[in-house]
Amino acid sequence: MNFRLFFLQRPLAMLLALCVIQLLGCGYKSMGNNATGPAQTVTGTVAAVTLTSVNNGVGGLSTATAVTLNVALGTSTLTLCGDDRTSFTMNSTVTVSYTNATYCSNLVSVKPA
């Protein structure tokens, strides 16, 4: 009886260990604090501004603003963390400064071009 119990406990212990390793290996990154590199800029005419949602890194969703700019060679779409719709006026030409992050970019500034 002890022999059978030993072979049943060992796979369960290994499965539990693998589950814990998976959970610890996932990691956590908050949306707004993981900007990478210097600020980038793009200049264009505001073509669309919509409120959307993005992954927040822990299995949920967070609010984001999708902005489409008409630029010289087509369009450029930015996904900015938070609700920044009031920073963009349709059909206005702007220079947007932002820093890239994992799920959305962090808005630095919006200036008339």
Short mmCIF file of C-alpha atoms in Angstrom, two decimals:
data_model
loop_
_atom_site.label_atom_id
_atom_site.label_comp_id
_atom_site.label_asym_id
_atom_site.label_seq_id
_atom_site.Cartn_x
_atom_site.Cartn_y
_atom_site.Cartn_z
CA MET A 1 0.00 0.00 0.00
CA ASN A 2 2.81 2.46 0.82
CA PHE A 3 4.47 1.63 -2.50
CA ARG A 4 1.35 2.68 -4.48
CA LEU A 5 0.91 5.85 -2.38
CA PHE A 6 4.52 6.87 -3.08
CA PHE A 7 4.05 6.65 -6.86
CA LEU A 8 0.80 8.62 -6.65
CA GLN A 9 2.24 11.43 -4.51
CA ARG A 10 5.35 11.95 -6.62
CA PRO A 11 3.51 12.97 -9.86
CA LEU A 12 1.16 15.21 -7.87
CA ALA A 13 4.10 16.93 -6.20
CA MET A 14 5.79 17.42 -9.56
CA LEU A 15 2.59 18.83 -11.06
CA LEU A 16 2.23 21.24 -8.15
CA ALA A 17 5.86 22.35 -8.52
CA LEU A 18 5.38 22.97 -12.25
CA CYS A 19 2.25 25.03 -11.58
CA VAL A 20 4.08 27.20 -9.05
CA ILE A 21 6.99 27.71 -11.45
CA GLN A 22 4.57 28.75 -14.21
CA LEU A 23 2.85 31.26 -11.95
CA LEU A 24 6.10 32.77 -10.73
CA GLY A 25 7.55 32.84 -14.24
CA CYS A 26 4.70 34.92 -15.68
CA GLY A 27 5.91 38.09 -13.99
CA TYR A 28 4.01 41.34 -13.64
CA LYS A 29 4.53 44.64 -15.41
CA SER A 30 2.28 47.58 -14.70
CA MET A 31 1.14 49.46 -17.77
CA GLY A 32 2.23 52.97 -17.05
CA ASN A 33 5.62 52.30 -15.44
CA ASN A 34 7.43 50.33 -18.09
CA ALA A 35 8.25 52.97 -20.67
CA THR A 36 11.30 52.14 -22.73
CA GLY A 37 13.72 54.54 -24.34
CA PRO A 38 13.49 58.24 -25.06
CA ALA A 39 10.31 59.97 -26.18
CA GLN A 40 9.37 59.55 -29.82
CA THR A 41 7.43 62.04 -31.91
CA VAL A 42 5.06 61.86 -34.84
CA THR A 43 3.45 64.76 -36.71
CA GLY A 44 0.19 64.40 -38.61
CA THR A 45 -3.43 65.38 -38.99
CA VAL A 46 -5.86 63.80 -36.52
CA ALA A 47 -8.11 61.43 -38.51
CA ALA A 48 -9.68 59.36 -35.72
CA VAL A 49 -9.78 59.27 -31.92
CA THR A 50 -11.47 56.38 -30.11
CA LEU A 51 -11.61 55.02 -26.60
CA THR A 52 -10.53 51.39 -26.43
CA SER A 53 -9.09 48.89 -23.97
CA VAL A 54 -5.79 47.05 -23.73
CA ASN A 55 -4.38 44.18 -21.70
CA ASN A 56 -3.16 45.40 -18.31
CA GLY A 57 -0.61 42.64 -17.77
CA VAL A 58 -2.50 40.83 -15.01
CA GLY A 59 -5.36 39.31 -16.98
CA GLY A 60 -7.63 42.34 -17.10
CA LEU A 61 -8.24 45.35 -19.29
CA SER A 62 -7.36 49.04 -18.94
CA THR A 63 -8.64 52.10 -20.76
CA ALA A 64 -6.60 53.38 -23.70
CA THR A 65 -7.00 55.96 -26.48
CA ALA A 66 -6.42 54.97 -30.10
CA VAL A 67 -5.35 57.93 -32.25
CA THR A 68 -4.93 57.73 -36.02
CA LEU A 69 -2.88 60.44 -37.69
CA ASN A 70 -2.62 61.07 -41.42
CA VAL A 71 1.11 61.37 -42.10
CA ALA A 72 3.12 61.99 -45.28
CA LEU A 73 3.28 58.32 -46.30
CA GLY A 74 -0.08 57.03 -45.06
CA THR A 75 -1.34 56.75 -41.49
CA SER A 76 0.13 56.26 -38.05
CA THR A 77 -1.94 54.80 -35.21
CA LEU A 78 -0.96 55.26 -31.58
CA THR A 79 -2.46 53.45 -28.62
CA LEU A 80 -2.06 55.70 -25.58
CA CYS A 81 -2.60 54.61 -21.98
CA GLY A 82 -5.65 56.22 -20.35
CA ASP A 83 -8.38 58.46 -21.73
CA ASP A 84 -6.61 61.22 -23.68
CA ARG A 85 -9.43 62.00 -26.13
CA THR A 86 -9.62 65.65 -25.02
CA SER A 87 -5.99 66.17 -26.12
CA PHE A 88 -6.87 65.62 -29.79
CA THR A 89 -9.08 67.75 -32.03
CA MET A 90 -10.29 66.15 -35.26
CA ASN A 91 -8.66 67.47 -38.46
CA SER A 92 -6.01 69.45 -36.56
CA THR A 93 -2.32 68.99 -37.32
CA VAL A 94 -0.36 68.04 -34.21
CA THR A 95 3.01 66.78 -33.05
CA VAL A 96 2.59 63.96 -30.54
CA SER A 97 5.41 63.02 -28.20
CA TYR A 98 5.18 59.63 -26.44
CA THR A 99 7.19 56.82 -24.88
CA ASN A 100 6.64 53.20 -25.83
CA ALA A 101 5.51 50.72 -23.21
CA THR A 102 4.35 47.11 -23.25
CA TYR A 103 0.62 47.37 -23.92
CA CYS A 104 0.18 51.05 -24.74
CA SER A 105 2.30 54.18 -25.05
CA ASN A 106 2.55 56.95 -22.48
CA LEU A 107 1.61 60.39 -23.78
CA VAL A 108 4.24 63.05 -23.11
CA SER A 109 2.77 66.00 -25.03
CA VAL A 110 0.50 67.10 -27.87
CA LYS A 111 1.40 70.37 -29.60
CA PRO A 112 -0.03 72.14 -32.64
CA ALA A 113 2.23 71.65 -35.66
#
